[in-house]
Coordinates of C-alpha atoms in Angstrom, one line a residue:
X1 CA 11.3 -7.5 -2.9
X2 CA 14.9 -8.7 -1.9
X3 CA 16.6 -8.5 1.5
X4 CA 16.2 -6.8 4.6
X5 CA 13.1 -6.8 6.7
X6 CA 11.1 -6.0 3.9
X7 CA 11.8 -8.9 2.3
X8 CA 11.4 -11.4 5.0
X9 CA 7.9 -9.4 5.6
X10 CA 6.7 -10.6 1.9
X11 CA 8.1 -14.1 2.1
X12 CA 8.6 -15.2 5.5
X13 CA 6.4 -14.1 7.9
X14 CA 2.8 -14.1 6.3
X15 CA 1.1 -13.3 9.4
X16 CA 2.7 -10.4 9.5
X17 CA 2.7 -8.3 6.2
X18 CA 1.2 -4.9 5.1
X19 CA -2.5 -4.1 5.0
X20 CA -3.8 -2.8 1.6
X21 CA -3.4 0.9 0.6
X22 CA -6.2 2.9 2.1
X23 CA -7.5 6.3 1.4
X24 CA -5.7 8.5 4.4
X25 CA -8.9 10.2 5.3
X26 CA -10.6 10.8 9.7
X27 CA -13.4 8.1 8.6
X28 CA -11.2 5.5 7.2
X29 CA -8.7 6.4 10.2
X30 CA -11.7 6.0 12.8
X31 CA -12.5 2.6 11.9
X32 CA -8.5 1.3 12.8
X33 CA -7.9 -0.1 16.2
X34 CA -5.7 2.0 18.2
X35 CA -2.8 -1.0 18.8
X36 CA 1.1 -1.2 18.0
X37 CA 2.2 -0.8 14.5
X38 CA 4.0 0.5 11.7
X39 CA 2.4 2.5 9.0
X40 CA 3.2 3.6 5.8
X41 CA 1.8 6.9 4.1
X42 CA 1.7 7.4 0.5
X43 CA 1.3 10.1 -1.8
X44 CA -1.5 10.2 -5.1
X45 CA 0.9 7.0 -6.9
X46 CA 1.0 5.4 -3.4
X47 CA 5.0 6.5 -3.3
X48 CA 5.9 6.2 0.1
X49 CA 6.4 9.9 2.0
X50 CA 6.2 8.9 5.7
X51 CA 7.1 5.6 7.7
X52 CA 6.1 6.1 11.5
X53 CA 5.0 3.9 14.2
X54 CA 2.8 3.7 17.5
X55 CA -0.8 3.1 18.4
X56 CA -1.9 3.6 14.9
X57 CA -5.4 5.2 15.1
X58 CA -4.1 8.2 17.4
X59 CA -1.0 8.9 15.6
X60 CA -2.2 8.6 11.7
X61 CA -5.2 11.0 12.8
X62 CA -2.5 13.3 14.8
X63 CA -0.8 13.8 11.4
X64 CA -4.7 14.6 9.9
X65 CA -5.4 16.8 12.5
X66 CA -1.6 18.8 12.5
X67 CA -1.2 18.5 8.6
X68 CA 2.2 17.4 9.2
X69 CA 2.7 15.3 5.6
X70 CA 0.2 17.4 2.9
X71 CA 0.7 14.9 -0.2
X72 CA -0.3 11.5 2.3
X73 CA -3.3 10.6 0.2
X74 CA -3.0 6.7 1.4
X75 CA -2.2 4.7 4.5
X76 CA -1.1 1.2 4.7
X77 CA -0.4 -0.9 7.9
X78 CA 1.9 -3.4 9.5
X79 CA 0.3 -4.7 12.6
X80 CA 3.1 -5.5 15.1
X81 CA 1.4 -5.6 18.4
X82 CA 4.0 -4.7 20.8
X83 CA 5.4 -1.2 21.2
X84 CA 9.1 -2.1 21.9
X85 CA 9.2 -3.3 18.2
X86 CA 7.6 -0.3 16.3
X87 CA 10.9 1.6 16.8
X88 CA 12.9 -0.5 15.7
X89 CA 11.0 -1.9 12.4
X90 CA 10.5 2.0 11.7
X91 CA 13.8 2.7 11.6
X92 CA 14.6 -0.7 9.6
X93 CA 11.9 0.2 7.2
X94 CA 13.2 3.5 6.7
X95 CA 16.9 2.5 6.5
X96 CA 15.7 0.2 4.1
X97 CA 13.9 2.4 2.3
X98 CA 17.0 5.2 2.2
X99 CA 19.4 2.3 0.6
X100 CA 16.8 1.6 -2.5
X101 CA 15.7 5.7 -2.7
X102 CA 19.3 7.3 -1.8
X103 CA 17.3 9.7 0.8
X104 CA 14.8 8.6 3.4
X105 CA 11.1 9.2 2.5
X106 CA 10.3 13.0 2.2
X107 CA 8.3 13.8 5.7
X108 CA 11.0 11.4 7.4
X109 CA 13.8 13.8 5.8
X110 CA 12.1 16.8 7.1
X111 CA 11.5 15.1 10.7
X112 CA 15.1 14.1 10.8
X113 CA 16.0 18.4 9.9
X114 CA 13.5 19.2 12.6
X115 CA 15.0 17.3 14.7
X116 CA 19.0 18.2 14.1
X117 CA 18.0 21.9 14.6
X118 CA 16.9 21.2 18.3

């Protein structure tokens, strides 16, 4: 996978590395503990579209419930455990992901637009 955080994720740290892909559905939220991590969301191919972070249960079923990113067909988790480092391994995650892609993953871009307009 190469450098970066991602990289020591997959080689380093093995206690702490991505869940499978799982269908992004309420029933398959439901059954997630609501505690500190980084999620992934990911469209029909499993292409990343969203990288966000919190108490996972509540926020992957407030994008369900809001219908903030339409394509999210599949969820994936890192389990971190403390809140202080979601932030920061979301933003790594996504910086990461902007070097390989070029552009952040699509419903990050359109957060980031929402955001410059406040």
């Amino acid at each position: 996978m190469g450098g970066g955080l991602l990289g020591k994720l997959s080689t380093e740290s093995p206690e702490m590395s991505w869940t499978q892909w799982w269908g992004y559905s309420a029933a398959s939220v439901s059954l997630e503990s609501d505690i500190y991590g980084v999620y992934e969301l990911g469209d029909a191919d499993k292409e990343i579209v969203y990288v966000g972070s919190g108490k996972v249960k509540d926020r992957l079923l407030c994008h369900l419930e809001n219908k903030e990113c339409p394509l999210a067909r599949y969820y994936r988790l890192l389990i971190v455990g403390a809140e202080e480092s979601c932030n920061s391994m979301e933003s790594e995650i996504v910086q990461e992901y902007r070097e390989r892609k070029g552009r952040p993953p699509l419903y990050n871009e359109k957060k980031t637009r929402i955001h410059e307009v406040d």
